[in-house]
C-alpha cells in the first residue's frame, strides 16, 4: 500500500506566510518577462558548436505547450515528476511546465544509480519522468522492468538512438510540445487557464538532502521560499538584474534551481548552458559571465590549471607571472587586514593588470565576472587570496537546501577568510545554548516530505536547526565550524569535528578527498585520496614515473608530498589533535560504492566498514597493510582487488 500524498496545505502555508501574495509566483514572473521583455535572450545553449538562443517569449511558449501536453497525459496537482540529466533548456522548460500544472519536479543527479533512482521514485510515487537522453531512458526502462510498474510515461529530450523507435510509454519532448501546441489552438481559453493555476504557496521543486546517514530526505521548496531567498540576496547586492550566468552545476543541487530558475526569473538573467559538462570550462570563455559560482575544489582545480599553464608557457610569461603574482597576493592579504595600498603599489598593480592579471582572467573566461562566489565547504586561504589578487571579488556564502541556499555571504567591504559573512536582509541567525546555528527567514522551508518526525526535530518554534556548529563574532559575522552531529572525542577526551580538519587538508591541491579518524582513538589519523591531476602533474615535473592512480599513490615521493601537507595542517591544530599517521588510498572515494554522496559528502559508516583492515593497521602501528576488496565489474561478474598499501607517520617536510 502506497503512502498518502503530501496533502495540499495552502491554508496552512498562508497562515505561516501571511505576507506572501498568492499571484507572486514563478509562472507569473515568466509571463511578465515574456510580455515586457519578450525579445530579450533568456537562455542560450551551445549545440554542436553553435549557440541556440531562446527569448523570454520562446521560453513561455515552450513552457505553455509542454504544460498543455503534459496535462493531456494526466499530470495534475501534487504529481511528482522525476527530472534526470545534465543541464538542458528542455529540462528547465519541462520543470516550469510541471510547475504550471501545480505538479512538482523532483530532480536527480545524472549519475545516480538505478537503485537510488528507484528508491526516490518509490518514496515519491513517481508516475512520470523527464529524461535527457537514451542513457537515462534506458536506466528508467530498466527500473520499470525490475518491478516499478507505476512509471507510466518517460519524456525524453535528445532524439539520438530513440527517435522513431520509442518503446511503449516513451515520448519525445518535441512531440509532446506539438500536442500541447495543438491543444492551445483548439482550446482558446486554455492559455489563460494554465497561466492562472499556480500559487505562491505551491511546492515549486522537491529537492533532497545528501543522505549521509540514510536515504535522502525530500525537501519541498515553495514559490514563496524561493522568491524570498532571491530577493533577500538581491537586497544585499548578491545578485543584479540582467546577470549573465552559466548553468553547469547539477540540476538536483539547490543552487542550480535558485540561480538558473528562481533568480533568473526574478532578475531576468541570461542563462547559458555549455555543450557538455566536459566543455564547460572551454565554453566559459565564450559565455563571459557576470555571475559565477563554483565550489572550493573547482576554484582550487582552476588554480592548478593556471599554474600548469604557466609552467608550460614561455620564459617571459613565467618571469612576468612570478614578478607580479606574489606582489598581488601579498597586496590583497594586507588589504583584507585593513591596509590601503600606496600610490606606487597602485601603479604597479595597474601594470600587472595589463600584463598578467587581465590576460589570465580573459583566458579563463572570467574577465567580465563581477560577482564570483563559492560555498559548500571552507576554501583554502592560498586559493582565496590568489583569485582576489587577480581582481576577482571572490566571496563565500552560506546556506542549505532547507533555506534555499541563501542565508549569509561575505560583505565585499569587510571580508574575513574564516567567516561566511553576515546574514542577508530578512534572515535572522542566532546560536542555541549548545552552539548550533539557528535560522529564521521566509526562505526557510516548511518541513520535510512525509517526514513529520524529522521536521519536528529540524523546525522548532519557528527556527531552523541547521545542524551546523558555529560562532557569531562581535560584528555579526558567522563562523561555521562543522556539523553538530560530527562532534566527537578522542580517548583523551579531546573534542574535535572531523570536517574542520578535513577541509583544511583539502586546501591542498594535492588532496581530493580525506577522511580523518580519531573518534575513541588515541590520536588522529587520515585516509587520503590524492588528486590525480595535481599529483600527476607534480610527478611529471619532478621525474616520478607512474602507471596508474594506485601506483602513483604509493610512490615514496608522493607519501613525502602528502606528509608535508598534513604536517602543515598540524601547525594550526592543538597538540592533542595533531595528525600522527596516514595512508594514501589506492583509489578515490566512490559514490557508487556508497563511500560518498553525489555531492561528495563522506558516509563515514561505509568508509569505516570498507577500510576497516587499513584503519586497524594504522592504529596497530603497522608500516603496511595488504588490502582486499570485493569489486563488481560492468558485466556483472565479481572479483577481488588486492593492494599493498604503505602506512606512514606524519613528520615535518614535503609540500603544501
mmCIF file with all atom_site columns, N, CA and C in Angstrom, residues 4 21 41 77 112 127 138 142 148 151 189 194 209 228 252 260 307 312 334 366 406 419 467 474 606 648:
data_model
loop_
_atom_site.group_PDB
_atom_site.id
_atom_site.type_symbol
_atom_site.label_atom_id
_atom_site.label_alt_id
_atom_site.label_comp_id
_atom_site.label_asym_id
_atom_site.label_entity_id
_atom_site.label_seq_id
_atom_site.pdbx_PDB_ins_code
_atom_site.Cartn_x
_atom_site.Cartn_y
_atom_site.Cartn_z
_atom_site.occupancy
_atom_site.B_iso_or_equiv
_atom_site.pdbx_formal_charge
_atom_site.auth_seq_id
_atom_site.auth_comp_id
_atom_site.auth_asym_id
_atom_site.auth_atom_id
_atom_site.pdbx_PDB_model_num
ATOM 1  N N  . UNK A 1 4   ? -0.017 7.964  1.602   1.00 0.00 ? 4   UNK A N  1
ATOM 2  C CA . UNK A 1 4   ? -0.810 9.052  1.061   1.00 0.00 ? 4   UNK A CA 1
ATOM 3  C C  . UNK A 1 4   ? 0.112  10.162 0.571   1.00 0.00 ? 4   UNK A C  1
ATOM 4  N N  . UNK A 1 21  ? 1.985  36.999 -1.371  1.00 0.00 ? 21  UNK A N  1
ATOM 5  C CA . UNK A 1 21  ? 0.839  37.296 -2.229  1.00 0.00 ? 21  UNK A CA 1
ATOM 6  C C  . UNK A 1 21  ? 0.597  36.117 -3.160  1.00 0.00 ? 21  UNK A C  1
ATOM 7  N N  . UNK A 1 41  ? 17.091 37.832 -24.735 1.00 0.00 ? 41  UNK A N  1
ATOM 8  C CA . UNK A 1 41  ? 17.530 36.438 -24.645 1.00 0.00 ? 41  UNK A CA 1
ATOM 9  C C  . UNK A 1 41  ? 17.455 35.970 -23.195 1.00 0.00 ? 41  UNK A C  1
ATOM 10 N N  . UNK A 1 77  ? -2.082 18.505 -10.153 1.00 0.00 ? 77  UNK A N  1
ATOM 11 C CA . UNK A 1 77  ? -1.528 18.991 -8.888  1.00 0.00 ? 77  UNK A CA 1
ATOM 12 C C  . UNK A 1 77  ? -0.972 17.871 -8.024  1.00 0.00 ? 77  UNK A C  1
ATOM 13 N N  . UNK A 1 112 ? 23.190 9.147  -10.792 1.00 0.00 ? 112 UNK A N  1
ATOM 14 C CA . UNK A 1 112 ? 22.533 8.351  -9.759  1.00 0.00 ? 112 UNK A CA 1
ATOM 15 C C  . UNK A 1 112 ? 22.299 6.936  -10.269 1.00 0.00 ? 112 UNK A C  1
ATOM 16 N N  . UNK A 1 127 ? 5.142  8.884  -11.249 1.00 0.00 ? 127 UNK A N  1
ATOM 17 C CA . UNK A 1 127 ? 4.472  8.246  -12.389 1.00 0.00 ? 127 UNK A CA 1
ATOM 18 C C  . UNK A 1 127 ? 5.018  8.735  -13.729 1.00 0.00 ? 127 UNK A C  1
ATOM 19 N N  . UNK A 1 138 ? 17.092 4.479  -20.898 1.00 0.00 ? 138 UNK A N  1
ATOM 20 C CA . UNK A 1 138 ? 17.373 3.055  -20.677 1.00 0.00 ? 138 UNK A CA 1
ATOM 21 C C  . UNK A 1 138 ? 17.414 2.730  -19.187 1.00 0.00 ? 138 UNK A C  1
ATOM 22 N N  . UNK A 1 142 ? 14.814 0.156  -17.424 1.00 0.00 ? 142 UNK A N  1
ATOM 23 C CA . UNK A 1 142 ? 15.292 -0.950 -16.600 1.00 0.00 ? 142 UNK A CA 1
ATOM 24 C C  . UNK A 1 142 ? 14.620 -0.974 -15.243 1.00 0.00 ? 142 UNK A C  1
ATOM 25 N N  . UNK A 1 148 ? 9.099  -1.605 -11.030 1.00 0.00 ? 148 UNK A N  1
ATOM 26 C CA . UNK A 1 148 ? 8.419  -0.345 -10.701 1.00 0.00 ? 148 UNK A CA 1
ATOM 27 C C  . UNK A 1 148 ? 7.402  -0.051 -11.805 1.00 0.00 ? 148 UNK A C  1
ATOM 28 N N  . UNK A 1 151 ? 5.563  3.632  -13.166 1.00 0.00 ? 151 UNK A N  1
ATOM 29 C CA . UNK A 1 151 ? 6.097  4.610  -14.115 1.00 0.00 ? 151 UNK A CA 1
ATOM 30 C C  . UNK A 1 151 ? 5.315  4.523  -15.426 1.00 0.00 ? 151 UNK A C  1
ATOM 31 N N  . UNK A 1 189 ? -9.272 29.167 -24.419 1.00 0.00 ? 189 UNK A N  1
ATOM 32 C CA . UNK A 1 189 ? -9.255 29.583 -23.008 1.00 0.00 ? 189 UNK A CA 1
ATOM 33 C C  . UNK A 1 189 ? -8.158 28.885 -22.207 1.00 0.00 ? 189 UNK A C  1
ATOM 34 N N  . UNK A 1 194 ? -3.985 27.969 -17.850 1.00 0.00 ? 194 UNK A N  1
ATOM 35 C CA . UNK A 1 194 ? -2.688 27.449 -17.408 1.00 0.00 ? 194 UNK A CA 1
ATOM 36 C C  . UNK A 1 194 ? -1.885 28.511 -16.667 1.00 0.00 ? 194 UNK A C  1
ATOM 37 N N  . UNK A 1 209 ? 18.050 15.964 0.578   1.00 0.00 ? 209 UNK A N  1
ATOM 38 C CA . UNK A 1 209 ? 19.240 16.041 1.422   1.00 0.00 ? 209 UNK A CA 1
ATOM 39 C C  . UNK A 1 209 ? 20.305 15.107 0.866   1.00 0.00 ? 209 UNK A C  1
ATOM 40 N N  . UNK A 1 228 ? 11.592 34.635 -1.813  1.00 0.00 ? 228 UNK A N  1
ATOM 41 C CA . UNK A 1 228 ? 12.104 35.352 -0.637  1.00 0.00 ? 228 UNK A CA 1
ATOM 42 C C  . UNK A 1 228 ? 13.621 35.269 -0.588  1.00 0.00 ? 228 UNK A C  1
ATOM 43 N N  . UNK A 1 252 ? 20.008 18.811 -9.769  1.00 0.00 ? 252 UNK A N  1
ATOM 44 C CA . UNK A 1 252 ? 19.482 18.305 -8.500  1.00 0.00 ? 252 UNK A CA 1
ATOM 45 C C  . UNK A 1 252 ? 20.017 19.096 -7.311  1.00 0.00 ? 252 UNK A C  1
ATOM 46 N N  . UNK A 1 260 ? 19.407 29.336 -11.730 1.00 0.00 ? 260 UNK A N  1
ATOM 47 C CA . UNK A 1 260 ? 19.017 29.184 -13.134 1.00 0.00 ? 260 UNK A CA 1
ATOM 48 C C  . UNK A 1 260 ? 17.523 29.333 -13.370 1.00 0.00 ? 260 UNK A C  1
ATOM 49 N N  . UNK A 1 307 ? 48.573 27.283 -12.905 1.00 0.00 ? 307 UNK A N  1
ATOM 50 C CA . UNK A 1 307 ? 49.973 27.021 -12.581 1.00 0.00 ? 307 UNK A CA 1
ATOM 51 C C  . UNK A 1 307 ? 50.617 26.076 -13.585 1.00 0.00 ? 307 UNK A C  1
ATOM 52 N N  . UNK A 1 312 ? 54.241 25.658 -18.430 1.00 0.00 ? 312 UNK A N  1
ATOM 53 C CA . UNK A 1 312 ? 54.438 25.214 -19.810 1.00 0.00 ? 312 UNK A CA 1
ATOM 54 C C  . UNK A 1 312 ? 54.513 26.378 -20.797 1.00 0.00 ? 312 UNK A C  1
ATOM 55 N N  . UNK A 1 334 ? 47.252 42.134 2.686   1.00 0.00 ? 334 UNK A N  1
ATOM 56 C CA . UNK A 1 334 ? 47.345 43.344 3.511   1.00 0.00 ? 334 UNK A CA 1
ATOM 57 C C  . UNK A 1 334 ? 46.067 44.174 3.416   1.00 0.00 ? 334 UNK A C  1
ATOM 58 N N  . UNK A 1 366 ? 36.743 34.747 -17.242 1.00 0.00 ? 366 UNK A N  1
ATOM 59 C CA . UNK A 1 366 ? 36.254 35.451 -16.054 1.00 0.00 ? 366 UNK A CA 1
ATOM 60 C C  . UNK A 1 366 ? 36.468 36.963 -16.136 1.00 0.00 ? 366 UNK A C  1
ATOM 61 N N  . UNK A 1 406 ? 20.427 30.334 0.473   1.00 0.00 ? 406 UNK A N  1
ATOM 62 C CA . UNK A 1 406 ? 20.708 31.765 0.564   1.00 0.00 ? 406 UNK A CA 1
ATOM 63 C C  . UNK A 1 406 ? 20.424 32.276 1.965   1.00 0.00 ? 406 UNK A C  1
ATOM 64 N N  . UNK A 1 419 ? 35.211 33.445 8.078   1.00 0.00 ? 419 UNK A N  1
ATOM 65 C CA . UNK A 1 419 ? 33.765 33.562 8.265   1.00 0.00 ? 419 UNK A CA 1
ATOM 66 C C  . UNK A 1 419 ? 33.039 33.372 6.938   1.00 0.00 ? 419 UNK A C  1
ATOM 67 N N  . UNK A 1 467 ? 21.907 22.213 12.108  1.00 0.00 ? 467 UNK A N  1
ATOM 68 C CA . UNK A 1 467 ? 22.811 21.096 12.317  1.00 0.00 ? 467 UNK A CA 1
ATOM 69 C C  . UNK A 1 467 ? 24.268 21.490 12.256  1.00 0.00 ? 467 UNK A C  1
ATOM 70 N N  . UNK A 1 474 ? 31.582 39.419 17.143  1.00 0.00 ? 474 UNK A N  1
ATOM 71 C CA . UNK A 1 474 ? 31.027 40.678 17.656  1.00 0.00 ? 474 UNK A CA 1
ATOM 72 C C  . UNK A 1 474 ? 30.443 41.557 16.559  1.00 0.00 ? 474 UNK A C  1
ATOM 73 N N  . UNK A 1 606 ? 30.161 3.839  6.122   1.00 0.00 ? 606 UNK A N  1
ATOM 74 C CA . UNK A 1 606 ? 30.558 2.986  4.997   1.00 0.00 ? 606 UNK A CA 1
ATOM 75 C C  . UNK A 1 606 ? 32.077 2.950  4.876   1.00 0.00 ? 606 UNK A C  1
ATOM 76 N N  . UNK A 1 648 ? 52.085 5.368  6.954   1.00 0.00 ? 648 UNK A N  1
ATOM 77 C CA . UNK A 1 648 ? 53.191 6.278  7.263   1.00 0.00 ? 648 UNK A CA 1
ATOM 78 C C  . UNK A 1 648 ? 52.880 7.163  8.460   1.00 0.00 ? 648 UNK A C  1
#
